[in-house]
Amino acid sequence: AATVLRLQLAYRRGSKAGRGPRKEFRYNRPIMSLRHTALGLCLLLSACAGQAGGPAGTGSRAVSLVREGDALLAESNFEGAVVAYRDAIEADPEFARAYSRLAYAQLFHPASQPEAIDQASRATELEPDSGEAWAYLGRALDWNGRFDEALEAAERAADLSPQDAEVQSFLAEILADLRMYDKAVVAAERAVRLDPENAEAHRNLAYVYEFTGRKQEALTEYQRAYDLESKFVHRHTSLAAYYLYAVEELESGREWLESAQELAPDDYVTLLFLAGVHSDRGEVEQAIAYCERILEQAPGSPDGHNCLGGVYLDAGRYAEAEAERRSAIAADPEDDTGYIGLGYVHYGQGECQQALTQFEKAVE
């Protein structure tokens, strides 16, 4: 066992230094017994075949599958990415990063967002001292509306891995969601300095800049994220949202939504934006169609119901709007969006006390 461990360490040192295992063995261990040579050969052959025991190495099948999943995700192939990450977990159930990346991918679909917390938590159980694992858990909690827990996880990640760009980027996003803008700017700018090629870091810096009124700088960062990952649909929807709501250049916003839909026709964020655009233009039936597609994808999620509730409210169809908002609340009683929407339904009908009751529930 001791010999195998020494050979493993020598192999890894050689690989990391870029020299390759053969030179490491040659210069550090000039004389090896036949038994040691056999052990080393078995180990190397096993590693090359992706069958070595212990944590996933740089050449393992699990690592390759995660890389495959990352490539698919960058191409907006969410289903393919999820399959690759699950295959990586099956290949190596102890590989924490596979769980983290699976959680990340699951956040882009409303039906799987709650499960993302479980997957990210598993990564922290496997590697409790990994800043990366805690950062992914923080993001999963944040996207599920559990902001205080998200901040706790993200701060732990930053304590463990202060020089990790992804850790700082996710921390910035969570701080922005909690309206802690000064700290969010520091973390987001640091993330980009640590890794200028990280598209998500640029996206989160843009997100923070937009919140703080630095619109031109936000546009620059959104554009940089797009340049780095032009085939990832949410680089398009980020720019669409910027043009639609930050600067109200509606034509540019619609163009970015069209390119987003070409990449991923069933992306639920794109569908939400499209429903809103058509609703604003009074094109009620088109807007409803987009909301219903979201509902078909995730019937147990509040997103489709909230989408329909907003469209019906815009159209003055209060009874239908109220029914959809109540369905959203039934789907997730902990989601404040349904209560806010229901409050506006009452407010639109002049029922101020009922509206106040729903807004207070949202605050709770």
XYZ file of N, CA, C and O in Angstrom, residues 82-210:
516
model
N -27.339 17.610 -17.929
C -27.807 16.912 -16.733
C -27.512 15.421 -16.826
O -27.061 14.798 -15.846
N -27.736 14.839 -17.999
C -27.437 13.415 -18.195
C -25.947 13.151 -17.983
O -25.561 12.185 -17.313
N -25.089 14.002 -18.535
C -23.643 13.817 -18.390
C -23.218 13.921 -16.930
O -22.398 13.122 -16.457
N -23.759 14.875 -16.205
C -23.402 15.022 -14.790
C -23.890 13.820 -13.977
O -23.185 13.352 -13.074
N -25.089 13.340 -14.295
C -25.586 12.149 -13.568
C -24.725 10.929 -13.895
O -24.465 10.100 -13.020
N -24.293 10.819 -15.138
C -23.399 9.719 -15.509
C -22.072 9.827 -14.765
O -21.481 8.809 -14.372
N -21.596 11.052 -14.571
C -20.352 11.251 -13.819
C -20.515 10.795 -12.377
O -19.620 10.161 -11.805
N -21.649 11.089 -11.800
C -21.919 10.653 -10.423
C -21.995 9.137 -10.347
O -21.495 8.512 -9.404
N -22.611 8.533 -11.352
C -22.684 7.069 -11.384
C -21.290 6.458 -11.521
O -20.983 5.438 -10.895
N -20.444 7.114 -12.322
C -19.082 6.611 -12.506
C -18.246 6.775 -11.247
O -17.382 5.947 -10.946
N -18.489 7.846 -10.496
C -17.747 8.085 -9.255
C -18.672 8.798 -8.266
O -18.763 10.024 -8.259
N -19.367 8.030 -7.424
C -20.317 8.629 -6.477
C -19.666 9.533 -5.432
O -20.379 10.219 -4.702
N -18.342 9.547 -5.366
C -17.650 10.381 -4.381
C -17.082 11.658 -4.998
O -16.358 12.396 -4.328
N -17.403 11.940 -6.237
C -16.835 13.077 -6.948
C -17.713 14.310 -6.695
O -18.760 14.489 -7.311
N -17.272 15.169 -5.796
C -18.099 16.293 -5.333
C -18.456 17.257 -6.461
O -19.586 17.750 -6.534
N -17.506 17.552 -7.339
C -17.776 18.546 -8.379
C -18.918 18.108 -9.303
O -19.662 18.955 -9.812
N -19.079 16.818 -9.511
C -20.177 16.356 -10.356
C -21.526 16.750 -9.749
O -22.446 17.169 -10.473
N -21.650 16.646 -8.434
C -22.882 17.052 -7.765
C -23.078 18.568 -7.866
O -24.192 19.052 -8.088
N -21.989 19.321 -7.702
C -22.076 20.785 -7.787
C -22.537 21.233 -9.170
O -23.412 22.098 -9.317
N -21.942 20.648 -10.203
C -22.298 21.046 -11.563
C -23.716 20.596 -11.921
O -24.423 21.284 -12.650
N -24.126 19.431 -11.412
C -25.505 18.995 -11.630
C -26.467 20.006 -11.005
O -27.462 20.399 -11.619
N -26.156 20.445 -9.787
C -26.997 21.437 -9.126
C -27.078 22.719 -9.941
O -28.155 23.308 -10.109
N -25.947 23.142 -10.468
C -25.897 24.360 -11.283
C -26.816 24.235 -12.498
O -27.601 25.140 -12.800
N -26.745 23.111 -13.193
C -27.571 22.908 -14.384
C -29.050 22.831 -14.028
O -29.910 23.310 -14.786
N -29.364 22.229 -12.890
C -30.762 22.076 -12.505
C -31.438 23.409 -12.209
O -32.666 23.510 -12.286
N -30.671 24.423 -11.894
C -31.256 25.724 -11.589
C -31.903 26.386 -12.801
O -32.727 27.282 -12.651
N -31.566 25.919 -13.998
C -32.093 26.545 -15.207
C -33.414 25.935 -15.657
O -33.873 26.230 -16.769
N -34.012 25.108 -14.810
C -35.331 24.556 -15.124
C -36.169 24.609 -13.850
O -35.733 24.120 -12.801
N -37.359 25.192 -13.904
C -38.138 25.374 -12.668
C -38.498 24.078 -11.959
O -38.597 24.052 -10.732
N -38.672 22.998 -12.711
C -39.065 21.734 -12.083
C -37.948 21.129 -11.248
O -38.208 20.391 -10.289
N -36.709 21.427 -11.597
C -35.585 20.798 -10.896
C -34.854 21.734 -9.932
O -33.906 21.318 -9.284
N -35.292 22.970 -9.834
C -34.601 23.913 -8.954
C -34.540 23.453 -7.490
O -33.482 23.542 -6.861
N -35.646 22.942 -6.919
C -35.549 22.498 -5.525
C -34.538 21.367 -5.317
O -33.836 21.337 -4.306
N -34.454 20.443 -6.278
C -33.512 19.325 -6.141
C -32.070 19.800 -6.161
O -31.174 19.138 -5.606
N -31.821 20.936 -6.778
C -30.458 21.460 -6.855
C -29.849 21.643 -5.465
O -28.643 21.443 -5.281
N -30.667 22.000 -4.500
C -30.157 22.169 -3.131
C -29.628 20.839 -2.602
O -28.553 20.782 -1.986
N -30.358 19.767 -2.839
C -29.923 18.445 -2.358
C -28.615 18.024 -3.011
O -27.716 17.494 -2.339
N -28.502 18.246 -4.315
C -27.278 17.851 -5.019
C -26.079 18.672 -4.533
O -24.992 18.130 -4.302
N -26.273 19.978 -4.391
C -25.183 20.833 -3.926
C -24.802 20.506 -2.483
O -23.619 20.559 -2.115
N -25.780 20.149 -1.666
C -25.500 19.765 -0.275
C -24.661 18.499 -0.218
O -23.783 18.350 0.635
N -24.939 17.583 -1.134
C -24.161 16.340 -1.181
C -22.688 16.630 -1.443
O -21.798 15.994 -0.869
N -22.423 17.615 -2.293
C -21.033 17.984 -2.576
C -20.332 18.490 -1.321
O -19.165 18.166 -1.072
N -21.029 19.278 -0.505
C -20.405 19.783 0.727
C -20.195 18.668 1.749
O -19.270 18.737 2.561
N -21.051 17.653 1.702
C -20.857 16.508 2.597
C -19.612 15.721 2.207
O -18.866 15.252 3.058
N -19.401 15.595 0.894
C -18.240 14.859 0.401
C -16.946 15.636 0.607
O -15.901 15.051 0.911
N -17.010 16.956 0.433
C -15.822 17.800 0.576
C -16.172 19.022 1.429
O -16.373 20.127 0.915
N -16.252 18.834 2.741
C -16.675 19.943 3.617
C -15.707 21.120 3.645
O -16.091 22.209 4.082
N -14.485 20.926 3.179
C -13.504 22.018 3.162
C -13.332 22.617 1.764
O -12.363 23.340 1.510
N -14.248 22.320 0.861
C -14.166 22.845 -0.501
C -14.967 24.135 -0.622
O -16.197 24.134 -0.474
N -14.272 25.233 -0.894
C -14.970 26.491 -1.106
C -15.900 26.427 -2.301
O -16.997 26.988 -2.287
N -15.466 25.734 -3.340
C -16.283 25.590 -4.535
C -17.621 24.927 -4.217
O -18.678 25.384 -4.648
N -17.577 23.841 -3.450
C -18.809 23.130 -3.116
C -19.776 24.028 -2.348
O -20.983 24.058 -2.625
N -19.258 24.797 -1.395
C -20.119 25.694 -0.616
C -20.667 26.825 -1.474
O -21.796 27.284 -1.282
N -19.879 27.281 -2.456
C -20.352 28.342 -3.349
C -21.543 27.869 -4.179
O -22.536 28.591 -4.349
N -21.456 26.649 -4.694
C -22.573 26.114 -5.481
C -23.810 25.910 -4.613
O -24.942 26.116 -5.075
N -23.607 25.502 -3.371
C -24.747 25.373 -2.475
C -25.371 26.742 -2.228
O -26.602 26.888 -2.211
N -24.519 27.758 -2.046
C -25.035 29.110 -1.855
C -25.895 29.557 -3.016
O -26.974 30.130 -2.839
N -25.443 29.264 -4.238
C -26.224 29.689 -5.402
C -27.539 28.916 -5.478
O -28.581 29.491 -5.804
N -27.511 27.634 -5.188
C -28.755 26.850 -5.221
C -29.762 27.392 -4.207
O -30.961 27.514 -4.512
N -29.294 27.726 -3.030
C -30.181 28.292 -2.008
C -30.714 29.655 -2.449
O -31.892 29.969 -2.269
N -29.841 30.459 -3.042
C -30.226 31.799 -3.505
C -31.327 31.717 -4.552
O -32.327 32.437 -4.480
N -31.151 30.844 -5.532
C -32.134 30.741 -6.613
C -33.447 30.123 -6.141
O -34.456 30.233 -6.824
N -33.427 29.495 -4.971
C -34.658 28.970 -4.385
C -35.240 29.918 -3.337
O -36.139 29.542 -2.590
N -34.697 31.127 -3.281
C -35.255 32.142 -2.398
C -34.858 32.040 -0.942
O -35.403 32.764 -0.100
N -33.901 31.189 -0.621
C -33.454 31.032 0.774
C -32.181 31.870 0.963
O -31.077 31.377 1.095
N -32.382 33.191 0.978
C -31.276 34.130 0.844
C -30.325 34.138 2.040
O -29.108 34.221 1.866
N -30.856 34.098 3.257
C -29.982 34.143 4.431
C -29.082 32.904 4.497
O -27.889 33.008 4.792
N -29.658 31.744 4.213
C -28.857 30.517 4.172
C -27.834 30.573 3.040
O -26.710 30.088 3.174
N -28.248 31.172 1.933
C -27.346 31.300 0.795
C -26.127 32.133 1.156
O -24.989 31.778 0.824
N -26.355 33.234 1.850
C -25.237 34.103 2.239
C -24.300 33.378 3.199
O -23.080 33.485 3.088
N -24.855 32.632 4.122
C -24.024 31.876 5.073
C -23.121 30.888 4.330
O -21.923 30.782 4.621
N -23.692 30.175 3.349
C -22.903 29.215 2.573
C -21.845 29.925 1.738
O -20.693 29.481 1.645
N -22.219 31.038 1.120
C -21.286 31.767 0.262
C -20.131 32.367 1.061
O -18.979 32.390 0.600
N -20.426 32.867 2.250
C -19.358 33.425 3.089
C -18.414 32.325 3.567
O -17.200 32.546 3.669
N -18.963 31.160 3.837
C -18.095 30.036 4.198
C -17.208 29.666 3.019
O -16.017 29.371 3.189
N -17.779 29.688 1.812
C -16.993 29.408 0.609
C -15.852 30.400 0.469
O -14.720 30.030 0.144
N -16.141 31.682 0.698
C -15.116 32.715 0.566
C -14.019 32.563 1.612
O -12.844 32.845 1.345
N -14.379 32.113 2.807
C -13.365 31.864 3.837
C -12.441 30.721 3.431
O -11.232 30.762 3.674
N -13.013 29.699 2.804
C -12.238 28.525 2.414
C -11.411 28.769 1.157
O -10.284 28.274 1.041
N -11.981 29.516 0.183
C -11.306 29.705 -1.115
C -11.409 31.164 -1.555
O -12.125 31.481 -2.513
N -10.685 32.060 -0.888
C -10.821 33.487 -1.205
C -10.305 33.867 -2.592
O -10.675 34.913 -3.116
N -9.465 33.016 -3.188
C -8.898 33.332 -4.498
C -9.619 32.622 -5.648
O -9.130 32.633 -6.776
N -10.768 32.049 -5.379
C -11.536 31.347 -6.408
C -12.528 32.318 -7.047
O -13.379 32.891 -6.359
N -12.424 32.501 -8.357
C -13.284 33.464 -9.049
C -14.756 33.100 -8.941
O -15.614 33.969 -8.763
N -15.069 31.819 -9.080
C -16.464 31.390 -9.016
C -17.053 31.653 -7.638
O -18.204 32.069 -7.506
N -16.253 31.412 -6.602
C -16.693 31.664 -5.232
C -17.051 33.135 -5.061
O -18.119 33.490 -4.535
N -16.175 34.021 -5.515
C -16.426 35.458 -5.380
C -17.622 35.900 -6.232
O -18.414 36.749 -5.823
N -17.768 35.295 -7.404
C -18.870 35.658 -8.303
C -20.218 35.284 -7.703
O -21.163 36.088 -7.713
N -20.339 34.069 -7.182
C -21.600 33.644 -6.590
C -21.905 34.447 -5.323
O -23.060 34.774 -5.041
N -20.861 34.764 -4.553
C -21.050 35.597 -3.370
C -21.620 36.956 -3.772
O -22.538 37.477 -3.126
N -21.084 37.532 -4.847
C -21.557 38.840 -5.310
C -23.032 38.793 -5.692
O -23.805 39.705 -5.362
N -23.432 37.738 -6.389
C -24.829 37.611 -6.812
C -25.755 37.553 -5.593
O -26.814 38.204 -5.564
N -25.352 36.785 -4.602
C -26.183 36.649 -3.397
C -26.240 37.968 -2.632
O -27.310 38.389 -2.161
N -25.110 38.647 -2.507
C -25.097 39.943 -1.831
C -26.001 40.940 -2.541
O -26.713 41.723 -1.902
N -26.004 40.908 -3.873
C -26.875 41.808 -4.637
C -28.344 41.477 -4.387
O -29.175 42.382 -4.246
N -28.665 40.193 -4.334
C -30.048 39.798 -4.071
C -30.504 40.246 -2.683
O -31.696 40.470 -2.465
N -29.570 40.370 -1.767
C -29.879 40.852 -0.424
C -29.702 42.368 -0.301
O -29.740 42.909 0.797
N -29.486 43.040 -1.445
C -29.343 44.497 -1.512
C -28.136 45.004 -0.738
O -28.108 46.147 -0.306
N -27.129 44.177 -0.593
C -25.873 44.573 0.065
C -24.898 44.972 -1.040
O -23.911 44.285 -1.333
N -25.186 46.105 -1.686
C -24.557 46.438 -2.959
C -23.068 46.763 -2.852
O -22.295 46.406 -3.745
N -22.664 47.458 -1.797
C -21.248 47.827 -1.685
C -20.366 46.583 -1.640
O -19.348 46.490 -2.338
N -20.763 45.622 -0.828
C -20.002 44.371 -0.738
C -20.111 43.573 -2.035
O -19.161 42.902 -2.438
N -21.270 43.638 -2.669
C -21.476 42.897 -3.913
C -20.533 43.395 -5.000
O -19.954 42.598 -5.747
N -20.356 44.712 -5.101
C -19.451 45.273 -6.101
C -18.025 44.798 -5.870
O -17.324 44.393 -6.813
N -17.590 44.792 -4.620
C -16.230 44.359 -4.294
C -16.013 42.908 -4.724
O -15.021 42.568 -5.374
N -16.951 42.031 -4.351
C -16.814 40.609 -4.684
C -16.893 40.374 -6.189
O -16.119 39.585 -6.746
N -17.808 41.055 -6.868
C -17.981 40.842 -8.307
C -16.764 41.325 -9.089
O -16.310 40.657 -10.029
N -16.224 42.478 -8.730
C -15.033 42.984 -9.422
C -13.825 42.097 -9.144
O -12.988 41.874 -10.028
N -13.753 41.584 -7.938
C -12.647 40.687 -7.617
C -12.730 39.404 -8.430
O -11.708 38.873 -8.885
N -13.931 38.892 -8.622
C -14.105 37.660 -9.408
C -13.568 37.833 -10.819
O -12.871 36.966 -11.345
N -13.872 38.958 -11.435
C -13.411 39.205 -12.804
C -11.897 39.384 -12.847
O -11.242 38.928 -13.800
N -11.330 40.010 -11.828
C -9.869 40.142 -11.782
C -9.202 38.773 -11.643
O -8.164 38.509 -12.261
N -9.815 37.911 -10.834
C -9.235 36.586 -10.617
C -9.290 35.723 -11.872
O -8.392 34.924 -12.122
N -10.362 35.868 -12.655
C -10.500 35.070 -13.878
C -11.221 35.882 -14.938
O -12.453 35.829 -15.054
N -10.481 36.642 -15.742
C -11.102 37.483 -16.774
C -11.837 36.695 -17.857
O -12.602 37.287 -18.624
N -11.628 35.369 -17.930
C -12.271 34.553 -18.959
C -13.510 33.830 -18.438
O -14.089 33.003 -19.139
N -13.933 34.129 -17.231
C -15.094 33.478 -16.635
C -16.357 34.255 -17.017
O -16.595 35.361 -16.529
N -17.154 33.680 -17.906
C -18.338 34.376 -18.417
C -19.343 34.686 -17.311
O -19.933 35.769 -17.279
N -19.541 33.752 -16.403
C -20.516 33.967 -15.337
C -20.067 35.084 -14.399
O -20.896 35.834 -13.873
N -18.765 35.226 -14.211
C -18.260 36.318 -13.384
C -18.595 37.663 -14.011
O -18.998 38.615 -13.324
N -18.451 37.760 -15.326
C -18.812 39.004 -16.012
C -20.316 39.251 -15.933
O -20.760 40.386 -15.745
N -21.097 38.179 -16.065
C -22.548 38.340 -15.976
C -22.945 38.853 -14.592
O -23.777 39.766 -14.473
N -22.366 38.299 -13.544
C -22.740 38.729 -12.203
C -22.241 40.134 -11.892
O -22.894 40.876 -11.151
N -21.099 40.518 -12.457
C -20.636 41.893 -12.296
C -21.617 42.847 -12.981
O -21.956 43.906 -12.440
N -22.091 42.479 -14.167
C -23.093 43.293 -14.857
C -24.366 43.407 -14.025
O -24.973 44.487 -13.915
N -24.777 42.298 -13.436
C -25.975 42.238 -12.594
C -25.861 43.237 -11.448
O -26.788 43.994 -11.163
N -24.693 43.270 -10.807
C -24.464 44.186 -9.694
C -24.417 45.632 -10.185
O -25.015 46.536 -9.586
N -23.710 45.876 -11.290
C -23.636 47.229 -11.840
C -25.028 47.756 -12.191
O -25.335 48.931 -11.987
N -25.862 46.888 -12.746
C -27.207 47.321 -13.128
C -28.011 47.735 -11.904
O -28.719 48.740 -11.925
